[in-house]
Amino acid sequence: MRTYGKSAAFVALSATVAATALTGVVTAPAHAGTASAPALSWRPCATAGGPAAQECAELPVPLDYRDPGGPQLSLAVTRVRSDRPAARRGTLMVIAGGPGSSGVQRVTQKGERLQRETEGRYDIVSLDPRGTGGSPKASCGLAPEDREIVNLRAWPGTDGSITENVTRSRRTAEACARNGGAMLRSLTTANEVRDIDRFRQALGEEKLSAWGSSYGTYVGAVYAQKYPQHTDRWVLDSNGDPDPSRVAKGWLANMAVGAADRFPDFARWASDPAREAEGLRLAQRAEDVQPLVLDLAARLDREPRESTTPGVPLTGNRLRQAIQLALYGDEAFGGLAGLVRAAGDPSVKPVLPDALIEPIPDAEAAITIAVVCNDVRWQGTVSSYARAVAADRVKHPLTAGMPANITPCTFWKDAPADPPTRITDQGPSNVLMIQGLRDPATPYSGALKMRAAFGDRARLVAVDHGGHGMYLGHGNACGDRTVTTFLNTGTRPEKDAYCAD
C-alpha cells in the first residue's frame, strides 16, 4: 500500500489449465519465456547515502507479453554485487511496495544493511516496475485537485455522502481511459511478475531469493505461485490478504481494521507523561486520545482551520489522512501530536505535513490507480458503496468510511487482461512471512489469510510491534534475526513463531 510523502494480471494454454487443476500451480504461458534473455550493460550509479558499489542497467521487456516481438519497454534495474565472492550463494531480489515504489531506491536505502546482514551471500538486485522511477511512465492527465491525497483517497463528505467521490471517481476513470493507452493497461501485478522473471533470466540465475514488502508481498506471492521452481528463500514482509476475488479492494477495506489496531499505540504515546515537557501530551489517559481527535476532526468538518499554506485549510479529512499516514511508524507520532495540538489552538495556524499539501505527481497517481484497477474487476453499485460507507463510518470512526468507499476502479473501462492468481499450498516450502501485530496498512488479520493460503509452504513470524514494514524497519531484534537466519542458512522456525517487542 502506498505511503505518500514518507520518504505512502494472465491467458493460459489448455495444457496449463489442466496442470493447474491437478496441482494448483499456474505455469507461466509459454510465450512469457520464449524470448532469449537480454544482455545487461551495467554501469556505476552510486548516490549519496547508498551502497558505493551500486550499479544500474536497463532491462528490455515486452510491452505486451502476448506479443513478445512487439513494442518493448526499458526498465531500470539495479544491483549491488556480493563483496565476498567466496561466500556468495545467489541473488536476492528486493520487491518494493506501492504499487508504485521504486526498487532501485529501495536498494539505495537498504542495500548496505542487507549486505551486512547477509554477509556477502547474495548479489542484491531490484527493478523499478513499469510506471515507476527510472522505468517508462504512464499518465492519466489528472487535474492537480484530483491528485491531492485526500481526493485520491476517497474520503467521504462531512455528512458521509459519497456524491462527490462518485463524480471524481468517474472523471478519473474516464481520464485514464482517454490518456493512458497501452502503457497504462500494462500496469499489472502479472506483468511485474513476468518482468521479474525476465530479469532473473537476464541475470543468468536459475533461482532467486526475495524480500518483498507490503504490496511487494503480493507480487512475491504471485511469483512464487507462477514460478515456484525459480524460488529459493522467500521472505514476505507486511502481508495483504490475497483473496483473488477482491485483491486491492480487500486491501483498502482492511485499512480500517489496521487503523483501529494501530491507533492505541499512538494513544499510549500521546498520553505518556514524558510528552508533557515536549508540549505534545494530548490527554492524561490513553483511552481519552481517540475521542479527542475524533471530536477535533468533527469540528474541522464544520469549521476548517486556516493553515500556514495559503489555500490549503486543515479540514477534518486532512486530519484523518494525517493520522492514517502517521500510524506507519512511531517516528511520525510527534508530528501528528503537534498537528493535533495546533489544530485545537485558535491562536496558531497549523503547519500541514508535506503529503497533505502538494498534489501527487501524475505518473505516481497513474500507477497507483492503474495496478489496483487492472488486476481485478471491482464489483458494486453506487448505492452498495453508499451503504458500505455508512456502516464502516460507524464501525471504524478513525477512517470515517474511506476504506469502504467507491474508487475509479468501479468505472474502469478495461476488463482485467488476466485472471487474478489464487495462492495455494502447492509448491516448495520455502516462504517466511514476517508481520507486525498492529500494522495500519496490511493488518494482521489480512496477513493470516495469506498464511492460510500458503499452508505448509510458509511459516509466519508475528512481531508484537506497531507500524508497517517489519524487517530492518522497526528495530525488533527477534524478528530481524529470524529473517536474517533464514536468508543466511535456510533455517525457518519449525512452526509459526512470535517475537515480543
Short mmCIF file of C-alpha atoms in Angstrom, two decimals:
data_model
loop_
_atom_site.label_atom_id
_atom_site.label_comp_id
_atom_site.label_asym_id
_atom_site.label_seq_id
_atom_site.Cartn_x
_atom_site.Cartn_y
_atom_site.Cartn_z
CA MET A 1 0.00 0.00 0.00
CA ARG A 2 1.47 3.27 -0.94
CA THR A 3 2.63 5.76 1.73
CA TYR A 4 2.63 9.21 0.18
CA GLY A 5 5.10 11.78 1.37
CA LYS A 6 7.06 9.39 3.60
CA SER A 7 10.38 9.15 2.02
CA ALA A 8 2.60 6.12 1.22
CA ALA A 9 -2.72 -9.70 -14.20
CA PHE A 10 -2.92 -13.82 -17.48
CA VAL A 11 -4.36 -16.26 -20.54
CA ALA A 12 -3.07 -19.86 -20.49
CA LEU A 13 -2.92 -22.79 -22.94
CA SER A 14 -5.26 -25.69 -22.32
CA ALA A 15 -2.36 -27.80 -21.04
CA THR A 16 -1.64 -25.14 -18.44
CA VAL A 17 -5.27 -25.11 -17.35
CA ALA A 18 -5.17 -28.88 -16.96
CA ALA A 19 -1.96 -28.71 -14.93
CA THR A 20 -3.50 -26.05 -12.72
CA ALA A 21 -6.48 -28.26 -11.99
CA LEU A 22 -4.11 -31.01 -10.84
CA THR A 23 -1.51 -29.01 -8.91
CA GLY A 24 -2.84 -25.52 -8.19
CA VAL A 25 0.42 -24.13 -9.61
CA VAL A 26 -0.02 -21.87 -12.63
CA THR A 27 2.85 -22.26 -15.05
CA ALA A 28 3.73 -19.13 -16.97
CA PRO A 29 2.39 -19.10 -20.54
CA ALA A 30 5.00 -20.39 -22.96
CA HIS A 31 5.38 -17.04 -24.69
CA ALA A 32 6.46 -15.38 -21.45
CA GLY A 33 9.84 -17.07 -21.51
CA THR A 34 10.50 -17.86 -25.18
CA ALA A 35 12.46 -14.71 -25.98
CA SER A 36 16.20 -15.03 -25.40
CA ALA A 37 17.47 -13.50 -22.18
CA PRO A 38 18.63 -9.93 -22.80
CA ALA A 39 22.19 -8.86 -22.01
CA LEU A 40 22.52 -6.23 -19.29
CA SER A 41 25.06 -3.45 -19.60
CA TRP A 42 25.93 -2.43 -16.04
CA ARG A 43 27.30 0.98 -15.07
CA PRO A 44 28.10 2.59 -11.70
CA CYS A 45 25.19 4.57 -10.25
CA ALA A 46 26.06 5.09 -6.58
CA THR A 47 24.34 8.02 -4.90
CA ALA A 48 24.82 9.73 -1.55
CA GLY A 49 23.70 7.50 1.28
CA GLY A 50 23.59 4.37 -0.85
CA PRO A 51 25.98 1.47 -1.46
CA ALA A 52 29.23 2.63 -3.05
CA ALA A 53 29.20 -0.35 -5.41
CA GLN A 54 25.62 0.10 -6.65
CA GLU A 55 25.23 -0.45 -10.40
CA CYS A 56 22.37 0.22 -12.79
CA ALA A 57 21.26 -1.05 -16.19
CA GLU A 58 18.22 -1.21 -18.45
CA LEU A 59 16.17 -4.37 -18.93
CA PRO A 60 14.15 -4.67 -22.16
CA VAL A 61 10.73 -6.27 -21.68
CA PRO A 62 7.72 -6.58 -23.99
CA LEU A 63 5.00 -4.02 -23.52
CA ASP A 64 2.63 -6.95 -24.02
CA TYR A 65 3.93 -10.45 -23.30
CA ARG A 66 1.35 -11.84 -25.71
CA ASP A 67 3.28 -10.04 -28.42
CA PRO A 68 6.91 -10.65 -27.35
CA GLY A 69 8.26 -9.33 -30.64
CA GLY A 70 6.21 -6.14 -30.44
CA PRO A 71 6.94 -2.82 -28.70
CA GLN A 72 9.49 -3.05 -25.88
CA LEU A 73 9.93 -1.14 -22.64
CA SER A 74 13.24 -0.43 -20.95
CA LEU A 75 13.01 -0.97 -17.20
CA ALA A 76 15.53 0.48 -14.74
CA VAL A 77 17.29 -2.29 -12.80
CA THR A 78 20.00 -2.22 -10.16
CA ARG A 79 22.39 -4.50 -8.31
CA VAL A 80 24.95 -4.48 -5.53
CA ARG A 81 27.26 -7.40 -6.09
CA SER A 82 28.44 -9.55 -3.21
CA ASP A 83 31.52 -8.06 -1.55
CA ARG A 84 32.59 -11.58 -0.52
CA PRO A 85 32.59 -13.68 -3.71
CA ALA A 86 33.73 -16.81 -1.87
CA ALA A 87 30.64 -16.60 0.38
CA ARG A 88 28.15 -15.82 -2.42
CA ARG A 89 25.31 -18.30 -2.78
CA GLY A 90 22.85 -16.50 -5.04
CA THR A 91 20.81 -13.40 -5.82
CA LEU A 92 18.36 -11.63 -3.52
CA MET A 93 15.56 -9.75 -5.24
CA VAL A 94 14.15 -6.76 -3.36
CA ILE A 95 10.47 -6.32 -4.28
CA ALA A 96 9.27 -2.85 -3.31
CA GLY A 97 5.74 -1.93 -2.28
CA GLY A 98 3.25 0.57 -3.57
CA PRO A 99 2.01 -0.07 -6.17
CA GLY A 100 4.48 2.48 -7.47
CA SER A 101 7.52 2.29 -5.20
CA SER A 102 10.99 2.24 -6.72
CA GLY A 103 13.04 -0.91 -6.27
CA VAL A 104 16.18 0.97 -7.30
CA GLN A 105 15.60 3.48 -4.50
CA ARG A 106 14.85 0.67 -2.06
CA VAL A 107 18.25 -0.88 -2.76
CA THR A 108 19.86 2.54 -2.33
CA GLN A 109 18.19 2.80 1.08
CA LYS A 110 18.62 -0.78 2.33
CA GLY A 111 21.41 -2.30 0.23
CA GLU A 112 24.27 -1.72 2.64
CA ARG A 113 22.28 -3.03 5.61
CA LEU A 114 21.26 -6.10 3.62
CA GLN A 115 24.88 -6.71 2.68
CA ARG A 116 25.89 -6.62 6.33
CA GLU A 117 23.03 -8.84 7.45
CA THR A 118 23.63 -11.47 4.77
CA GLU A 119 27.44 -11.29 5.00
CA GLY A 120 28.02 -11.23 1.26
CA ARG A 121 25.92 -14.30 0.47
CA TYR A 122 23.91 -12.50 -2.20
CA ASP A 123 24.05 -10.11 -5.05
CA ILE A 124 21.25 -7.71 -4.10
CA VAL A 125 19.09 -6.67 -7.04
CA SER A 126 15.84 -4.91 -7.81
CA LEU A 127 13.95 -3.14 -10.56
CA ASP A 128 11.70 -0.15 -10.97
CA PRO A 129 8.36 -1.65 -12.03
CA ARG A 130 6.94 -0.28 -15.24
CA GLY A 131 5.41 3.12 -14.48
CA THR A 132 7.84 3.78 -11.61
CA GLY A 133 11.14 5.58 -11.00
CA GLY A 134 13.51 5.26 -13.95
CA SER A 135 11.19 2.99 -15.92
CA PRO A 136 8.67 4.26 -18.53
CA LYS A 137 5.77 6.19 -17.07
CA ALA A 138 2.07 6.32 -17.79
CA SER A 139 -0.28 9.27 -17.45
CA CYS A 140 -3.94 9.74 -16.75
CA GLY A 141 -3.70 13.51 -17.25
CA LEU A 142 -5.47 14.23 -13.97
CA ALA A 143 -6.07 17.76 -12.72
CA PRO A 144 -3.98 18.72 -9.65
CA GLU A 145 -7.06 18.73 -7.42
CA ASP A 146 -7.81 15.11 -8.33
CA ARG A 147 -4.23 14.17 -7.39
CA GLU A 148 -4.41 15.54 -3.84
CA ILE A 149 -4.13 12.67 -1.43
CA VAL A 150 -7.39 13.49 0.34
CA ASN A 151 -9.12 13.21 -3.03
CA LEU A 152 -7.16 10.31 -4.48
CA ARG A 153 -8.02 8.52 -1.24
CA ALA A 154 -11.81 8.67 -1.35
CA TRP A 155 -12.71 10.33 1.94
CA PRO A 156 -16.49 10.79 2.13
CA GLY A 157 -18.13 14.16 2.64
CA THR A 158 -18.53 15.59 6.11
CA ASP A 159 -22.01 14.09 6.34
CA GLY A 160 -20.91 10.71 4.97
CA SER A 161 -22.12 11.48 1.47
CA ILE A 162 -20.22 9.87 -1.43
CA THR A 163 -21.74 12.03 -4.19
CA GLU A 164 -18.51 13.94 -4.79
CA ASN A 165 -16.49 10.73 -4.63
CA VAL A 166 -18.67 9.19 -7.33
CA THR A 167 -18.20 12.19 -9.61
CA ARG A 168 -14.44 12.29 -9.06
CA SER A 169 -14.03 8.53 -9.49
CA ARG A 170 -15.94 8.55 -12.75
CA ARG A 171 -13.92 11.54 -14.01
CA THR A 172 -10.65 9.86 -13.07
CA ALA A 173 -11.52 6.57 -14.77
CA GLU A 174 -12.53 8.42 -17.93
CA ALA A 175 -9.29 10.42 -17.94
CA CYS A 176 -7.20 7.26 -17.53
CA ALA A 177 -9.08 5.56 -20.39
CA ARG A 178 -8.63 8.62 -22.59
CA ASN A 179 -4.96 9.30 -21.87
CA GLY A 180 -3.38 6.09 -20.56
CA GLY A 181 -3.17 3.93 -23.66
CA ALA A 182 -1.40 0.58 -23.81
CA MET A 183 1.21 1.66 -21.29
CA LEU A 184 -1.38 2.23 -18.57
CA ARG A 185 -3.14 -1.03 -19.42
CA SER A 186 0.16 -2.89 -18.98
CA LEU A 187 0.50 -1.83 -15.33
CA THR A 188 -0.50 -5.07 -13.61
CA THR A 189 0.83 -7.40 -10.96
CA ALA A 190 1.05 -10.17 -13.54
CA ASN A 191 3.32 -8.08 -15.74
CA GLU A 192 5.52 -7.12 -12.80
CA VAL A 193 5.89 -10.82 -12.03
CA ARG A 194 6.75 -11.55 -15.66
CA ASP A 195 9.25 -8.68 -15.66
CA ILE A 196 10.91 -10.09 -12.54
CA ASP A 197 11.29 -13.46 -14.21
CA ARG A 198 12.69 -11.77 -17.31
CA PHE A 199 15.22 -10.08 -15.01
CA ARG A 200 16.07 -13.46 -13.48
CA GLN A 201 16.82 -14.83 -16.93
CA ALA A 202 18.95 -11.82 -17.81
CA LEU A 203 20.94 -12.33 -14.60
CA GLY A 204 21.58 -15.93 -15.59
CA GLU A 205 20.06 -17.25 -12.36
CA GLU A 206 18.11 -20.48 -12.09
CA LYS A 207 16.57 -19.31 -8.81
CA LEU A 208 16.03 -16.08 -6.92
CA SER A 209 15.69 -15.39 -3.24
CA ALA A 210 13.47 -12.43 -2.39
CA TRP A 211 12.42 -9.87 0.19
CA GLY A 212 9.04 -8.42 -0.70
CA SER A 213 7.41 -5.69 1.38
CA SER A 214 3.80 -4.52 1.56
CA TYR A 215 2.31 -4.70 -1.96
CA GLY A 216 5.58 -6.46 -2.80
CA THR A 217 4.37 -9.41 -0.70
CA TYR A 218 1.52 -9.92 -3.15
CA VAL A 219 3.89 -9.62 -6.09
CA GLY A 220 6.20 -12.11 -4.37
CA ALA A 221 3.34 -14.49 -3.61
CA VAL A 222 2.14 -14.42 -7.20
CA TYR A 223 5.70 -15.06 -8.43
CA ALA A 224 6.02 -18.00 -6.03
CA GLN A 225 2.74 -19.39 -7.38
CA LYS A 226 3.57 -18.94 -11.06
CA TYR A 227 7.28 -19.74 -10.98
CA PRO A 228 7.74 -21.97 -7.92
CA GLN A 229 10.72 -23.74 -9.49
CA HIS A 230 12.61 -20.45 -9.61
CA THR A 231 12.20 -19.54 -5.92
CA ASP A 232 14.89 -20.10 -3.30
CA ARG A 233 14.49 -18.35 0.09
CA TRP A 234 11.35 -16.23 0.01
CA VAL A 235 10.63 -13.51 2.59
CA LEU A 236 7.28 -11.68 2.61
CA ASP A 237 7.10 -8.70 4.96
CA SER A 238 3.80 -6.97 5.91
CA ASN A 239 1.34 -9.09 4.01
CA GLY A 240 -2.02 -8.37 2.45
CA ASP A 241 -4.98 -10.69 2.04
CA PRO A 242 -4.50 -12.45 -1.36
CA ASP A 243 -8.23 -13.15 -1.89
CA PRO A 244 -8.39 -13.32 -5.71
CA SER A 245 -11.98 -12.13 -5.82
CA ARG A 246 -11.06 -8.77 -4.25
CA VAL A 247 -7.28 -8.19 -4.33
CA ALA A 248 -6.72 -4.44 -3.80
CA LYS A 249 -10.35 -3.79 -2.90
CA GLY A 250 -9.79 -6.05 0.08
CA TRP A 251 -6.50 -4.36 0.97
CA LEU A 252 -8.22 -0.98 1.03
CA ALA A 253 -11.09 -2.24 3.16
CA ASN A 254 -8.64 -3.78 5.62
CA MET A 255 -7.04 -0.41 6.29
CA ALA A 256 -10.00 0.44 8.54
CA VAL A 257 -9.11 -2.55 10.70
CA GLY A 258 -5.43 -1.63 10.53
CA ALA A 259 -6.02 1.89 11.82
CA ALA A 260 -8.12 0.56 14.70
CA ASP A 261 -5.41 -1.98 15.58
CA ARG A 262 -2.64 0.61 15.50
CA PHE A 263 -4.13 3.79 16.98
CA PRO A 264 -3.82 2.60 20.61
CA ASP A 265 -0.03 2.72 20.20
CA PHE A 266 -0.27 6.42 19.37
CA ALA A 267 -2.75 6.96 22.20
CA ARG A 268 -0.35 5.46 24.73
CA TRP A 269 2.50 7.57 23.36
CA ALA A 270 0.45 10.78 23.35
CA SER A 271 -0.76 10.29 26.92
CA ASP A 272 2.64 9.39 28.36
CA PRO A 273 3.77 11.93 30.99
CA ALA A 274 7.08 12.12 29.13
CA ARG A 275 5.26 14.09 26.42
CA GLU A 276 4.46 16.87 28.89
CA ALA A 277 7.88 18.51 28.64
CA GLU A 278 7.73 18.25 24.85
CA GLY A 279 4.38 20.02 24.70
CA LEU A 280 2.89 17.01 22.94
CA ARG A 281 0.80 15.32 25.61
CA LEU A 282 -2.77 15.20 24.36
CA ALA A 283 -4.56 13.59 27.30
CA GLN A 284 -3.96 12.22 30.78
CA ARG A 285 -5.22 8.76 29.83
CA ALA A 286 -4.70 6.75 26.67
CA GLU A 287 -8.40 5.99 26.35
CA ASP A 288 -9.15 9.71 26.05
CA VAL A 289 -6.96 10.33 22.98
CA GLN A 290 -9.24 8.82 20.35
CA PRO A 291 -12.38 10.71 21.47
CA LEU A 292 -10.29 13.89 21.49
CA VAL A 293 -9.08 13.52 17.90
CA LEU A 294 -12.48 12.37 16.65
CA ASP A 295 -14.13 15.40 18.22
CA LEU A 296 -11.47 17.65 16.70
CA ALA A 297 -11.99 16.13 13.24
CA ALA A 298 -15.74 16.68 13.54
CA ARG A 299 -15.17 20.33 14.48
CA LEU A 300 -12.84 20.74 11.50
CA ASP A 301 -15.54 19.24 9.30
CA ARG A 302 -17.81 22.09 10.38
CA GLU A 303 -15.18 24.83 10.51
CA PRO A 304 -11.88 24.13 8.70
CA ARG A 305 -8.84 25.92 10.11
CA GLU A 306 -6.63 28.17 8.01
CA SER A 307 -3.15 26.64 7.83
CA THR A 308 0.26 28.17 7.12
CA THR A 309 -0.20 27.10 3.47
CA PRO A 310 -2.49 29.60 1.70
CA GLY A 311 -5.48 27.96 0.10
CA VAL A 312 -4.98 24.61 1.86
CA PRO A 313 -7.05 24.59 5.07
CA LEU A 314 -6.89 21.90 7.72
CA THR A 315 -10.16 20.02 7.27
CA GLY A 316 -11.47 17.05 9.16
CA ASN A 317 -10.47 14.75 6.33
CA ARG A 318 -6.98 16.21 6.12
CA LEU A 319 -6.58 15.50 9.82
CA ARG A 320 -7.87 11.94 9.34
CA GLN A 321 -5.43 11.44 6.47
CA ALA A 322 -2.59 12.78 8.60
CA ILE A 323 -3.50 10.25 11.29
CA GLN A 324 -3.54 7.41 8.79
CA LEU A 325 -0.08 8.30 7.47
CA ALA A 326 1.44 8.82 10.91
CA LEU A 327 0.45 5.34 12.02
CA TYR A 328 3.03 3.77 9.67
CA GLY A 329 5.89 4.45 12.08
CA ASP A 330 6.43 5.68 15.64
CA GLU A 331 8.80 8.37 14.38
CA ALA A 332 5.78 10.23 12.97
CA PHE A 333 3.90 10.38 16.28
CA GLY A 334 5.45 13.68 17.34
CA GLY A 335 4.40 15.44 14.15
CA LEU A 336 0.85 14.17 14.48
CA ALA A 337 0.57 15.22 18.12
CA GLY A 338 1.90 18.66 17.21
CA LEU A 339 -0.69 18.98 14.45
CA VAL A 340 -3.49 17.98 16.83
CA ARG A 341 -2.32 20.49 19.44
CA ALA A 342 -2.10 23.27 16.85
CA ALA A 343 -5.49 22.42 15.36
CA GLY A 344 -7.09 22.84 18.77
CA ASP A 345 -5.37 26.17 19.50
CA PRO A 346 -7.15 29.13 17.86
CA SER A 347 -4.11 31.35 18.41
CA VAL A 348 -1.86 29.47 15.93
CA LYS A 349 -2.06 28.32 12.33
CA PRO A 350 -1.45 24.60 11.90
CA VAL A 351 1.53 23.56 9.77
CA LEU A 352 0.41 20.78 7.44
CA PRO A 353 2.60 17.80 6.54
CA ASP A 354 4.01 17.98 3.01
CA ALA A 355 1.92 14.97 1.97
CA LEU A 356 -1.27 16.97 2.56
CA ILE A 357 -0.16 19.99 0.55
CA GLU A 358 1.33 19.03 -2.81
CA PRO A 359 -0.62 17.05 -5.42
CA ILE A 360 0.85 13.64 -6.13
CA PRO A 361 2.74 13.64 -9.47
CA ASP A 362 0.59 12.44 -12.33
CA ALA A 363 2.73 9.37 -13.09
CA GLU A 364 2.61 8.25 -9.45
CA ALA A 365 -1.14 8.69 -9.33
CA ALA A 366 -1.49 6.78 -12.60
CA ILE A 367 0.38 3.68 -11.46
CA THR A 368 -1.29 3.63 -8.06
CA ILE A 369 -4.72 3.72 -9.68
CA ALA A 370 -3.96 1.52 -12.67
CA VAL A 371 -2.48 -1.52 -10.95
CA VAL A 372 -5.30 -1.88 -8.45
CA CYS A 373 -7.92 -1.34 -11.15
CA ASN A 374 -6.27 -3.53 -13.80
CA ASP A 375 -5.75 -6.54 -11.54
CA VAL A 376 -9.39 -7.37 -10.81
CA ARG A 377 -12.86 -6.13 -11.70
CA TRP A 378 -14.24 -4.15 -8.74
CA GLN A 379 -17.84 -5.14 -8.07
CA GLY A 380 -20.57 -2.94 -6.62
CA THR A 381 -23.08 -0.22 -7.40
CA VAL A 382 -23.15 3.36 -6.21
CA SER A 383 -25.89 2.52 -3.73
CA SER A 384 -23.98 -0.51 -2.38
CA TYR A 385 -20.91 1.66 -1.80
CA ALA A 386 -23.03 4.27 -0.03
CA ARG A 387 -24.36 1.60 2.31
CA ALA A 388 -20.89 0.19 2.92
CA VAL A 389 -19.52 3.63 3.76
CA ALA A 390 -22.35 4.33 6.21
CA ALA A 391 -21.71 1.06 8.02
CA ASP A 392 -17.93 1.48 8.02
CA ARG A 393 -18.13 5.00 9.46
CA VAL A 394 -19.94 3.60 12.49
CA LYS A 395 -17.70 0.57 12.91
CA HIS A 396 -14.38 2.32 12.23
CA PRO A 397 -14.70 6.05 13.05
CA LEU A 398 -10.97 6.76 12.67
CA THR A 399 -11.15 6.13 8.92
CA ALA A 400 -14.68 7.52 8.51
CA GLY A 401 -15.72 5.22 5.66
CA MET A 402 -12.77 5.92 3.33
CA PRO A 403 -11.61 2.28 3.06
CA ALA A 404 -15.10 1.15 2.01
CA ASN A 405 -15.69 3.95 -0.47
CA ILE A 406 -16.06 3.98 -4.22
CA THR A 407 -12.93 4.39 -6.38
CA PRO A 408 -12.14 4.89 -10.08
CA CYS A 409 -11.94 1.09 -10.35
CA THR A 410 -15.75 0.93 -10.22
CA PHE A 411 -15.89 2.84 -13.52
CA TRP A 412 -12.74 1.33 -15.10
CA LYS A 413 -13.14 0.90 -18.86
CA ASP A 414 -10.91 -2.15 -19.44
CA ALA A 415 -11.55 -5.61 -18.08
CA PRO A 416 -8.57 -7.35 -16.44
CA ALA A 417 -6.25 -8.84 -19.05
CA ASP A 418 -5.63 -11.89 -16.87
CA PRO A 419 -7.50 -13.60 -14.03
CA PRO A 420 -6.12 -12.90 -10.56
CA THR A 421 -3.82 -15.60 -9.22
CA ARG A 422 -5.03 -17.84 -6.42
CA ILE A 423 -2.26 -18.51 -3.90
CA THR A 424 -2.22 -22.17 -2.89
CA ASP A 425 -0.30 -24.65 -0.75
CA GLN A 426 1.10 -26.38 -3.84
CA GLY A 427 4.80 -25.59 -4.17
CA PRO A 428 8.08 -25.67 -2.26
CA SER A 429 8.02 -24.96 1.48
CA ASN A 430 10.40 -22.00 1.34
CA VAL A 431 8.35 -18.95 2.40
CA LEU A 432 8.94 -16.97 5.60
CA MET A 433 6.34 -14.35 6.42
CA ILE A 434 7.00 -11.59 8.96
CA GLN A 435 4.15 -9.45 10.21
CA GLY A 436 3.57 -6.77 12.81
CA LEU A 437 0.57 -7.38 15.03
CA ARG A 438 -0.58 -3.77 14.68
CA ASP A 439 0.00 -2.81 11.05
CA PRO A 440 -2.12 0.14 9.84
CA ALA A 441 -1.91 -0.75 6.13
CA THR A 442 -1.75 -4.56 5.97
CA PRO A 443 -3.32 -5.67 9.25
CA TYR A 444 -2.51 -8.95 10.96
CA SER A 445 -5.97 -10.33 10.21
CA GLY A 446 -5.32 -9.99 6.48
CA ALA A 447 -1.85 -11.50 6.78
CA LEU A 448 -3.41 -14.58 8.36
CA LYS A 449 -5.34 -15.06 5.10
CA MET A 450 -2.06 -15.12 3.18
CA ARG A 451 -0.64 -17.56 5.73
CA ALA A 452 -3.66 -19.85 5.35
CA ALA A 453 -3.43 -19.74 1.55
CA PHE A 454 0.20 -20.88 1.59
CA GLY A 455 -0.43 -23.70 4.04
CA ASP A 456 2.73 -25.67 4.84
CA ARG A 457 4.69 -23.70 2.24
CA ALA A 458 5.08 -20.87 4.77
CA ARG A 459 5.95 -20.03 8.35
CA LEU A 460 4.72 -16.82 9.98
CA VAL A 461 6.71 -14.72 12.44
CA ALA A 462 4.34 -12.40 14.32
CA VAL A 463 6.06 -9.36 15.81
CA ASP A 464 4.42 -7.61 18.76
CA HIS A 465 5.03 -4.17 17.30
CA GLY A 466 3.06 -1.47 15.53
CA GLY A 467 3.82 0.03 12.16
CA HIS A 468 4.34 -1.08 8.60
CA GLY A 469 7.36 -2.99 7.28
CA MET A 470 8.99 -5.14 9.95
CA TYR A 471 12.33 -6.47 8.67
CA LEU A 472 15.10 -3.92 9.19
CA GLY A 473 12.38 -1.36 9.82
CA HIS A 474 11.44 -1.10 13.49
CA GLY A 475 14.42 -2.44 15.38
CA ASN A 476 12.85 -5.68 16.61
CA ALA A 477 15.91 -7.86 17.19
CA CYS A 478 13.97 -11.13 17.30
CA GLY A 479 12.17 -10.51 14.01
CA ASP A 480 15.27 -9.22 12.25
CA ARG A 481 17.33 -12.15 13.49
CA THR A 482 14.76 -14.73 12.37
CA VAL A 483 14.63 -13.35 8.83
CA THR A 484 18.40 -12.95 8.58
CA THR A 485 18.96 -16.51 9.79
CA PHE A 486 16.58 -17.80 7.13
CA LEU A 487 18.28 -15.82 4.36
CA ASN A 488 21.73 -16.94 5.51
CA THR A 489 21.11 -20.58 6.40
CA GLY A 490 17.70 -21.53 5.04
CA THR A 491 16.53 -22.36 8.57
CA ARG A 492 12.99 -21.28 9.49
CA PRO A 493 11.10 -21.78 12.73
CA GLU A 494 9.60 -25.29 12.81
CA LYS A 495 6.19 -23.71 13.29
CA ASP A 496 4.75 -20.21 13.36
CA ALA A 497 6.63 -18.04 15.83
CA TYR A 498 6.13 -14.94 17.99
CA CYS A 499 8.56 -12.10 18.71
CA ALA A 500 7.93 -9.83 21.68
CA ASP A 501 8.55 -6.11 21.25
#
